[in-house]
Short mmCIF file of C-alpha atoms and ligand atoms in Angstrom, two decimals:
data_model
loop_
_atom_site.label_atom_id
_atom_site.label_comp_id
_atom_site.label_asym_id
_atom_site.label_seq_id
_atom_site.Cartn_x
_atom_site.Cartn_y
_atom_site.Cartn_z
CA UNK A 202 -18.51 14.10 5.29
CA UNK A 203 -14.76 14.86 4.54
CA UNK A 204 -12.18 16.38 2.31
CA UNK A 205 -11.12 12.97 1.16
CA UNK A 206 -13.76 13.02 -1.06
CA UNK A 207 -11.97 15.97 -3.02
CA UNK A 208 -9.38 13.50 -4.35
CA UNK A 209 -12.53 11.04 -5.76
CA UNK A 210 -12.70 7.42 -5.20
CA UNK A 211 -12.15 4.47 -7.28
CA UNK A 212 -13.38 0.88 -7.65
CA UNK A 213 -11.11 -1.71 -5.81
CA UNK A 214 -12.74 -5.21 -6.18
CA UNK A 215 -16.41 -4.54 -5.75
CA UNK A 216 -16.13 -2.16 -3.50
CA UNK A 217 -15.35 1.86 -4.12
CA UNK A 218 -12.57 3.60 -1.42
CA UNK A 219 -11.64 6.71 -1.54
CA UNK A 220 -8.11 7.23 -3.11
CA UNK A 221 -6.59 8.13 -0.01
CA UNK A 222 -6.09 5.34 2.40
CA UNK A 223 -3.33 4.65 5.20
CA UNK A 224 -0.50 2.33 5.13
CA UNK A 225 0.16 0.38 8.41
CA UNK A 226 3.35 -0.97 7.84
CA UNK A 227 4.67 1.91 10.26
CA UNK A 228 3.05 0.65 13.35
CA UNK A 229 5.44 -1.87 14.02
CA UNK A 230 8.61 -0.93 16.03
CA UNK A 231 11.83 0.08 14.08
CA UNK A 232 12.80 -2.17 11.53
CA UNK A 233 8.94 -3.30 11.23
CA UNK A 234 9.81 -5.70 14.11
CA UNK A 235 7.85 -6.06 17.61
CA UNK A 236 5.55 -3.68 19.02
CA UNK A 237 5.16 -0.09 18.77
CA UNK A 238 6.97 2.00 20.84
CA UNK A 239 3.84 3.73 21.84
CA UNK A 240 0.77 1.17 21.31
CA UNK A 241 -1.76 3.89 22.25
CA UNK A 242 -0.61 5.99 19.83
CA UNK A 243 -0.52 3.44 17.21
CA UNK A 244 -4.28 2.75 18.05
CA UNK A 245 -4.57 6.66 18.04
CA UNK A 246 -3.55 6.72 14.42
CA UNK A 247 -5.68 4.61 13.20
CA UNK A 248 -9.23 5.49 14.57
CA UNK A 249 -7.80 9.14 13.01
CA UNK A 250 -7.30 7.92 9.83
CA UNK A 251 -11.30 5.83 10.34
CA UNK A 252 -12.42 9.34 11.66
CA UNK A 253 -10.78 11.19 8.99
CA UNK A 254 -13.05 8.99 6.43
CA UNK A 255 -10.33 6.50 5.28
CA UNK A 256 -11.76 3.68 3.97
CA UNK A 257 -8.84 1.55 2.76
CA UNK A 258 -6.24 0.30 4.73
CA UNK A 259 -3.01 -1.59 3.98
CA UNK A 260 -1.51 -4.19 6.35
CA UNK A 261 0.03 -7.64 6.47
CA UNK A 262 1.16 -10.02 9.15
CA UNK A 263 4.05 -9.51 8.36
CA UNK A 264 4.29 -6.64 9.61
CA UNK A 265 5.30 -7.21 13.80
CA UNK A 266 5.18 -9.84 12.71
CA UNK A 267 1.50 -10.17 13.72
CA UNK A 268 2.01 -7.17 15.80
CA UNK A 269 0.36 -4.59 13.45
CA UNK A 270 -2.63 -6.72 12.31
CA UNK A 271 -3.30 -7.15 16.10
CA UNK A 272 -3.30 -3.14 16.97
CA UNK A 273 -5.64 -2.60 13.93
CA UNK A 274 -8.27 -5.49 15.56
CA UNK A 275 -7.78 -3.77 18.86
CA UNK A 276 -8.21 -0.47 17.86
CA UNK A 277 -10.92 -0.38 14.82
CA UNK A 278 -12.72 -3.61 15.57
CA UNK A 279 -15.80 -4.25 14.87
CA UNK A 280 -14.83 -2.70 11.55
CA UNK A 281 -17.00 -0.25 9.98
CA UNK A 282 -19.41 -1.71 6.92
CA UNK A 283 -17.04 0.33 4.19
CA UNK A 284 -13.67 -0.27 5.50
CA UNK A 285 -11.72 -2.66 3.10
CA UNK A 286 -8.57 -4.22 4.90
CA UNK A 287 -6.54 -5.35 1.98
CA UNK A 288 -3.03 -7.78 3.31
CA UNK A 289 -0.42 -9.31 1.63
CA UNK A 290 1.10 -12.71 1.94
CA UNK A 291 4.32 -14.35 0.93
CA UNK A 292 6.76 -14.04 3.37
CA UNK A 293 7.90 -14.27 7.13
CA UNK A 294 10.03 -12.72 9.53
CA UNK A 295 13.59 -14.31 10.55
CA UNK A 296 14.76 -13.87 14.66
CA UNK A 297 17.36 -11.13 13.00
CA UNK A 298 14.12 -8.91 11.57
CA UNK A 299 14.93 -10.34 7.75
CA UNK A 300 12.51 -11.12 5.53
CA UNK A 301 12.25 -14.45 4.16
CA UNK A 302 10.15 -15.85 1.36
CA UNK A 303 7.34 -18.12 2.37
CA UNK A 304 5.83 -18.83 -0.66
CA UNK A 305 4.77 -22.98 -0.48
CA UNK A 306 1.08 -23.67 -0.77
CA UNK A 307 1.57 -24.53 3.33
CA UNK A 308 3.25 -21.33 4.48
CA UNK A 309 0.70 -19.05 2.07
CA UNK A 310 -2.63 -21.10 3.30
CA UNK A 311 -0.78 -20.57 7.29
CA UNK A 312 -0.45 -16.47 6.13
CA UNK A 313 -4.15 -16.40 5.23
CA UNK A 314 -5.06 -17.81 8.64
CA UNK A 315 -2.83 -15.90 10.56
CA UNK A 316 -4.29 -12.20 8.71
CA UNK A 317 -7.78 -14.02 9.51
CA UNK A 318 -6.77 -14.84 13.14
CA UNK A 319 -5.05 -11.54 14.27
CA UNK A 320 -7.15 -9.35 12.29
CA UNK A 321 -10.24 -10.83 13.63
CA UNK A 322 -12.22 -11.03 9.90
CA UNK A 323 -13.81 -14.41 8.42
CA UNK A 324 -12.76 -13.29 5.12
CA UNK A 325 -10.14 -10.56 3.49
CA UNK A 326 -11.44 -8.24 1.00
CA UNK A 327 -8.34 -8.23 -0.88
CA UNK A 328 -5.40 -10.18 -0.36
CA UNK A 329 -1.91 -9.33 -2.76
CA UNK A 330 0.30 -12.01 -3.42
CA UNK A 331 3.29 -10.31 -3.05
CA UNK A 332 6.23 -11.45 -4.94
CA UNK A 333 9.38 -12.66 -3.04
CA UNK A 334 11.02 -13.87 -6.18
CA UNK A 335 12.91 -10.68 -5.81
CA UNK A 336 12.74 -9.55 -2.05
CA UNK A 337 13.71 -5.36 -2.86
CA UNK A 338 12.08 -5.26 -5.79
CA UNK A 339 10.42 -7.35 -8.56
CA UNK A 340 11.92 -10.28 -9.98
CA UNK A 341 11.01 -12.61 -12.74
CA UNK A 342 9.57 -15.87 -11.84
CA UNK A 343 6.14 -17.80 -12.72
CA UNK A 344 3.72 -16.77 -9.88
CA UNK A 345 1.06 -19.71 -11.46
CA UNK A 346 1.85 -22.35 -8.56
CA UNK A 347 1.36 -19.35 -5.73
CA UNK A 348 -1.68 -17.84 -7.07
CA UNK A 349 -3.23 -21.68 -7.91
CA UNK A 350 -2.92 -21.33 -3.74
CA UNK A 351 -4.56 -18.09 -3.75
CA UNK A 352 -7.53 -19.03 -6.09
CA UNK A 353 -8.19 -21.98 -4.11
CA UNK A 354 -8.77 -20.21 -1.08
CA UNK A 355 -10.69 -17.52 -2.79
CA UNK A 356 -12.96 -20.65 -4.02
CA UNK A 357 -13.07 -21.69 -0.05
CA UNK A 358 -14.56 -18.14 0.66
CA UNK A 359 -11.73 -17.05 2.95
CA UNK A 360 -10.42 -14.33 0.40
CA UNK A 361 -12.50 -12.08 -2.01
CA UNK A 362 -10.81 -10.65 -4.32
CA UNK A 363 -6.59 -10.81 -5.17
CA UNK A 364 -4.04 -8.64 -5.93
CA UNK A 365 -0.48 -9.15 -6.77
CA UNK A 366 2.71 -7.11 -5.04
CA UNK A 367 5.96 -6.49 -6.33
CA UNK A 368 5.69 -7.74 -9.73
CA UNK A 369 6.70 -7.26 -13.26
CA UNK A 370 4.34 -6.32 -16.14
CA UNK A 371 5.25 -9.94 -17.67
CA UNK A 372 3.61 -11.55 -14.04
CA UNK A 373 0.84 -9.35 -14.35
CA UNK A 374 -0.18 -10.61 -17.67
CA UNK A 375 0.34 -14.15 -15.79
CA UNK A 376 -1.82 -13.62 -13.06
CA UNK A 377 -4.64 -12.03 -15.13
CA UNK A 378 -4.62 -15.02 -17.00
CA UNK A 379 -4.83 -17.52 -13.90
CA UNK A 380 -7.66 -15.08 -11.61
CA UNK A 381 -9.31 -11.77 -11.66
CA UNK A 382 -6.42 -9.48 -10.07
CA UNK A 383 -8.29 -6.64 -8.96
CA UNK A 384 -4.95 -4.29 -8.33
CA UNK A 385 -1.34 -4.21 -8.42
CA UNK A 386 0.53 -2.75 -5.66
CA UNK A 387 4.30 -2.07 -6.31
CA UNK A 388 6.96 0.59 -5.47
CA UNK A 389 6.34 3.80 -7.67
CA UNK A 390 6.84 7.61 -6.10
CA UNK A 391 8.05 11.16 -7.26
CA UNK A 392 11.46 10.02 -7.90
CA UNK A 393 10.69 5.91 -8.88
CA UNK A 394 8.86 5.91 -11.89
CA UNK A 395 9.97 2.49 -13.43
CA UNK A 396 5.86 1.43 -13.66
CA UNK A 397 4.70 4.58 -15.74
CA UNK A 398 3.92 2.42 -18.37
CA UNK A 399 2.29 -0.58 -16.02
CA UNK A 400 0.21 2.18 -14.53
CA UNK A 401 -1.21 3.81 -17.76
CA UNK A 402 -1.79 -0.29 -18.93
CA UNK A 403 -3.91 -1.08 -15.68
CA UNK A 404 -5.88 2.34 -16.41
CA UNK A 405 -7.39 1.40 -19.55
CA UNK A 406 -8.68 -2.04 -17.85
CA UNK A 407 -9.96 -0.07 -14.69
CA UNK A 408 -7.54 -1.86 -12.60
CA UNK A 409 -5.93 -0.24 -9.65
CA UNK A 410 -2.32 0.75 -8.90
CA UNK A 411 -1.52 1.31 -5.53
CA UNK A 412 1.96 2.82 -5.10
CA UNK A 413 4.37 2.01 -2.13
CA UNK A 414 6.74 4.18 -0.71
CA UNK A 415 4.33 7.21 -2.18
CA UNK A 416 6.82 9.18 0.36
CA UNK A 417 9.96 7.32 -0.02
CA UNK A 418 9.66 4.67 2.34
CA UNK A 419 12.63 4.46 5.17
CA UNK A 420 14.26 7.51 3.20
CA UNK A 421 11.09 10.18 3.22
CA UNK A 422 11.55 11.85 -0.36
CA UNK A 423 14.12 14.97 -0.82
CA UNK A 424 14.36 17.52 -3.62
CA UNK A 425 15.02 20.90 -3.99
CA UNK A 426 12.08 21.48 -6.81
CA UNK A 427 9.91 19.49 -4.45
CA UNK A 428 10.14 21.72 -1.32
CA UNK A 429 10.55 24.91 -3.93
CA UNK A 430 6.98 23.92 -5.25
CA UNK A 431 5.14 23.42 -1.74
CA UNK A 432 6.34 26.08 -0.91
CA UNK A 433 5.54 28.11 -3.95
CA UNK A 434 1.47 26.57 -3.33
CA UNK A 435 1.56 27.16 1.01
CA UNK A 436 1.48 22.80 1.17
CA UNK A 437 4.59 20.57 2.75
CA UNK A 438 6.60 18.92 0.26
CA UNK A 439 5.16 15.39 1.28
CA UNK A 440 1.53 16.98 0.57
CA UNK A 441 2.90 17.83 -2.78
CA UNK A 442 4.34 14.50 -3.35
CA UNK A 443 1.04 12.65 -2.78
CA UNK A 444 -1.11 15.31 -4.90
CA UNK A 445 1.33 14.65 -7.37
CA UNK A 446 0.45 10.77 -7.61
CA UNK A 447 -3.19 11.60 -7.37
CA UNK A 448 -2.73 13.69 -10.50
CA UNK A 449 -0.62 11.52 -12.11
CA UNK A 450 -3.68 8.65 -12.77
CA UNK A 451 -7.29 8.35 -11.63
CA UNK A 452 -6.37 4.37 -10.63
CA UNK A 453 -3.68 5.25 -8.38
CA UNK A 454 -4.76 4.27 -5.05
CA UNK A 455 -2.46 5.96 -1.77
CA UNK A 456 -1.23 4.08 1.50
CA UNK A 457 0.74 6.40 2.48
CA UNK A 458 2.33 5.32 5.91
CA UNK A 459 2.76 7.19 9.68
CA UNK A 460 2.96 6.47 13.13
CA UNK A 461 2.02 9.80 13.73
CA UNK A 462 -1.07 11.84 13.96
CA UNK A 463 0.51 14.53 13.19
CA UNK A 464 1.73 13.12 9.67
CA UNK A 465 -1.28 11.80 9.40
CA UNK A 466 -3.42 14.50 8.88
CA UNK A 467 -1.20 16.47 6.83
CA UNK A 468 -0.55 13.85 4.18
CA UNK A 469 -4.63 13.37 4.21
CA UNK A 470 -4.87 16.90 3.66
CA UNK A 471 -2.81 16.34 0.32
CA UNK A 472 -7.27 15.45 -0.96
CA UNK A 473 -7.68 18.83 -1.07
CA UNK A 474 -4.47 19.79 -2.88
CA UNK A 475 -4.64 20.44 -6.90
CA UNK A 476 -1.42 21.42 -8.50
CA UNK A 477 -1.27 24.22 -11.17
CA UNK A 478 0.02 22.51 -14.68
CA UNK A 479 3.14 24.19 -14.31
CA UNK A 480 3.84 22.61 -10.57
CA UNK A 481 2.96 19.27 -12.18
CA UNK A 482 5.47 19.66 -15.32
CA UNK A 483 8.51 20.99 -12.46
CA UNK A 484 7.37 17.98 -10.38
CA UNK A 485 7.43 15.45 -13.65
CA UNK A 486 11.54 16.54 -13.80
CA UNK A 487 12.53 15.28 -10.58
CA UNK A 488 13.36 11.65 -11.79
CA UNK A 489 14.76 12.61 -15.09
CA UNK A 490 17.35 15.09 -13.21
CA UNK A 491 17.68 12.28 -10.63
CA UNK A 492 17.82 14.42 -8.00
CA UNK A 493 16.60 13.02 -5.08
CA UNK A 494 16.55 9.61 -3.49
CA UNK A 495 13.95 7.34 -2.11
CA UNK A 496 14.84 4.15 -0.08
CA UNK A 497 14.97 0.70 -0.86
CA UNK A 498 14.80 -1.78 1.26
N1 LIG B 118 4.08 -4.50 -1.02
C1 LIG B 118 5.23 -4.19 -0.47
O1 LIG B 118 6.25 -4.83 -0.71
C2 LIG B 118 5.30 -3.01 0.45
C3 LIG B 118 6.56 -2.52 0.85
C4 LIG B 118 6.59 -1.41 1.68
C5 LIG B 118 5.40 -0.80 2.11
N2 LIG B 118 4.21 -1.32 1.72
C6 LIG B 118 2.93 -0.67 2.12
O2 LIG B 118 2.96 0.67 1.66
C7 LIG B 118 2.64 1.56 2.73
C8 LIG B 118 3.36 2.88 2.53
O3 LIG B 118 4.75 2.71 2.54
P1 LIG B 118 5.68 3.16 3.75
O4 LIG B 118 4.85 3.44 4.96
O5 LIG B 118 6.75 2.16 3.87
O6 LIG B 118 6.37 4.45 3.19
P2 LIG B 118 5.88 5.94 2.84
O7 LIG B 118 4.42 6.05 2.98
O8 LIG B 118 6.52 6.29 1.57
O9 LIG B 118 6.64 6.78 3.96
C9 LIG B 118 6.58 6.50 5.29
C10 LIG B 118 7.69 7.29 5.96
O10 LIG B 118 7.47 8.68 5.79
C11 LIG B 118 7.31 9.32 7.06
N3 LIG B 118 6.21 10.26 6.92
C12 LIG B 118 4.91 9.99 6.68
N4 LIG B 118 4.20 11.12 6.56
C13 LIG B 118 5.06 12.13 6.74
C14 LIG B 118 4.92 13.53 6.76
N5 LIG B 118 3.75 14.11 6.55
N6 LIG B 118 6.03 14.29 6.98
C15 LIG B 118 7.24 13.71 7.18
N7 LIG B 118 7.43 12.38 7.19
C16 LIG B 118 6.36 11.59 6.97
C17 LIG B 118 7.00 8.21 8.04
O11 LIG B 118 7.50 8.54 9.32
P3 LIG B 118 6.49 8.88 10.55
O12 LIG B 118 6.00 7.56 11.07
O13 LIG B 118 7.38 9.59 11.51
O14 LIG B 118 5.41 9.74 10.02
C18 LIG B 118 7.78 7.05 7.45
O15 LIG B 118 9.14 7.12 7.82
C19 LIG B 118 3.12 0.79 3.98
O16 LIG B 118 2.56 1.32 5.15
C20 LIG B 118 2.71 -0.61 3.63
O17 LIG B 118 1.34 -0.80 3.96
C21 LIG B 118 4.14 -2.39 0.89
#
């Protein structure tokens, strides 16, 4: 039905979606705090992305907070049989926008019922743990009492599967030996490569990775090979920056993240995209030279 299907799909859980989804986290206002500036528009992007044949979309309610898990329900539901809605618990918002971790078996059971409650779902198809040990980045830490939490409520029927967000290859060997953990979902792009060897680990066990910031986050990628090579192939340099990570391992998954329709069906116009060898080996410099910058936050 669409050129997604030229990038393939993969398995996530027990159900396949194609490797390009949509990342919701921009729907919030600035700062991922309160509502959209435009809610229409926000609504807009999403039945695009449903339209477009997107099948796997990232959220949490977080996000707002609640804000972006409510323009989803509003604007895709009922949701279509093959949509999986995967969300992430583990921390809450502060008055000042900051994020706080809210990782006690009462605040992550809460975050289950508030995704349940604003998304409008009985159950979540996949639901990430995401790590707050470290709140930029991943942190050592034993995630056994939080995903004891997330198990239990898996047994109660309210989440399917479980993922894990933010973590370190040592947590990931945790988890796996606590529940099934059907994908890992941590910061990885053209110029943050610090999970090459996570990645090429969860290949050989069929497992997911599912990259965030694929663009750069708050600070959309920049380098001067980048924009040389899309323009070298006729793409935009964040097309080439998402055909990269396709090409870089069947189990990476995309969310790549918009408010904008516009942005929207460019970067899902990165399916269709293959990049010569010699693109790909320019491309795999970029984070030796250190040459451009993606955001933290
Ligand atoms: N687990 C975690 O801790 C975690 C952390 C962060 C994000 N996430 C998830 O990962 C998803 C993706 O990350 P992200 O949205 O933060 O970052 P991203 O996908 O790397 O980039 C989003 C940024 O790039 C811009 N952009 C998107 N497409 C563009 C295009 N074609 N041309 C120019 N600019 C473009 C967006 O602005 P416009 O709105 O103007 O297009 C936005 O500023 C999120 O939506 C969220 O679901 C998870």
């Amino acid at each position: 039905m669409t050129t997604l299907n030229k990038a393939g799909t993969y398995k996530l859980g027990h159900r396949t979606v194609n490797r390009l989804g949509y990342g919701a986290m921009q729907l919030a206002g600035p700062g991922v705090f309160g509502p959209p500036k435009d809610p229409a528009a926000a609504r807009a992007v999403l039945r695009e992305a449903i339209a477009a044949g997107v099948n796997h979309i990232d959220t949490s309610d977080f996000y707002g907070p609640h804000v972006t898990n409510q323009t989803i329900r509003e604007a895709l539901h009922p949701y279509p049989d093959d949509l999986v809605i995967v969300t992430k618990i583990s921390a809450r918002r502060g008055a000042d926008a900051s994020w706080i971790p809210a990782m006690s078996p009462q605040e992550l059971t809460q975050a289950l019922h508030d995704n349940l409650r604003n998304l409008g779902l009985d159950a979540i198809e996949v639901v990430n743990f995401r790590s707050m040990h470290g709140i930029h980045g991943p942190a050592e830490g034993s995630i056994e009492p939080q995903l004891t939490v997330l198990a239990d409520l898996q047994r109660k029927g309210l989440i399917r599967h479980i993922g894990l967000s933010n973590v370190t290859a040592t947590q990931v060997a945790e988890g796996r030996s606590i529940c099934d953990i059907v994908c890992v979902q941590n910061q990885y792009n053209l110029a943050h490569r610090d999970d090459d060897a996570m990645i090429d680990a969860l290949a050989r066990d069929g497992i997911p990775y599912v990259p965030f910031f694929p663009l750069g986050g708050f600070t959309p990628l920049q380098s001067s090979t980048l924009s040389e090579v899309a323009k070298r192939i006729g793409a935009t340099p964040m097309q080439v920056a998402l055909a990269w990570l396709l090409r870089r391992s069947p189990n990476i998954l995309l969310i790549p993240g918009t408010s904008s329709v516009g942005h929207l069906r460019e970067n899902l116009a990165a399916a269709e995209l293959e990049l010569p060898d010699d693109a790909m080996e320019a491309l795999n410099g970029i984070a030796a030279r250190s040459e451009t910058h993606a955001a933290a936050h």
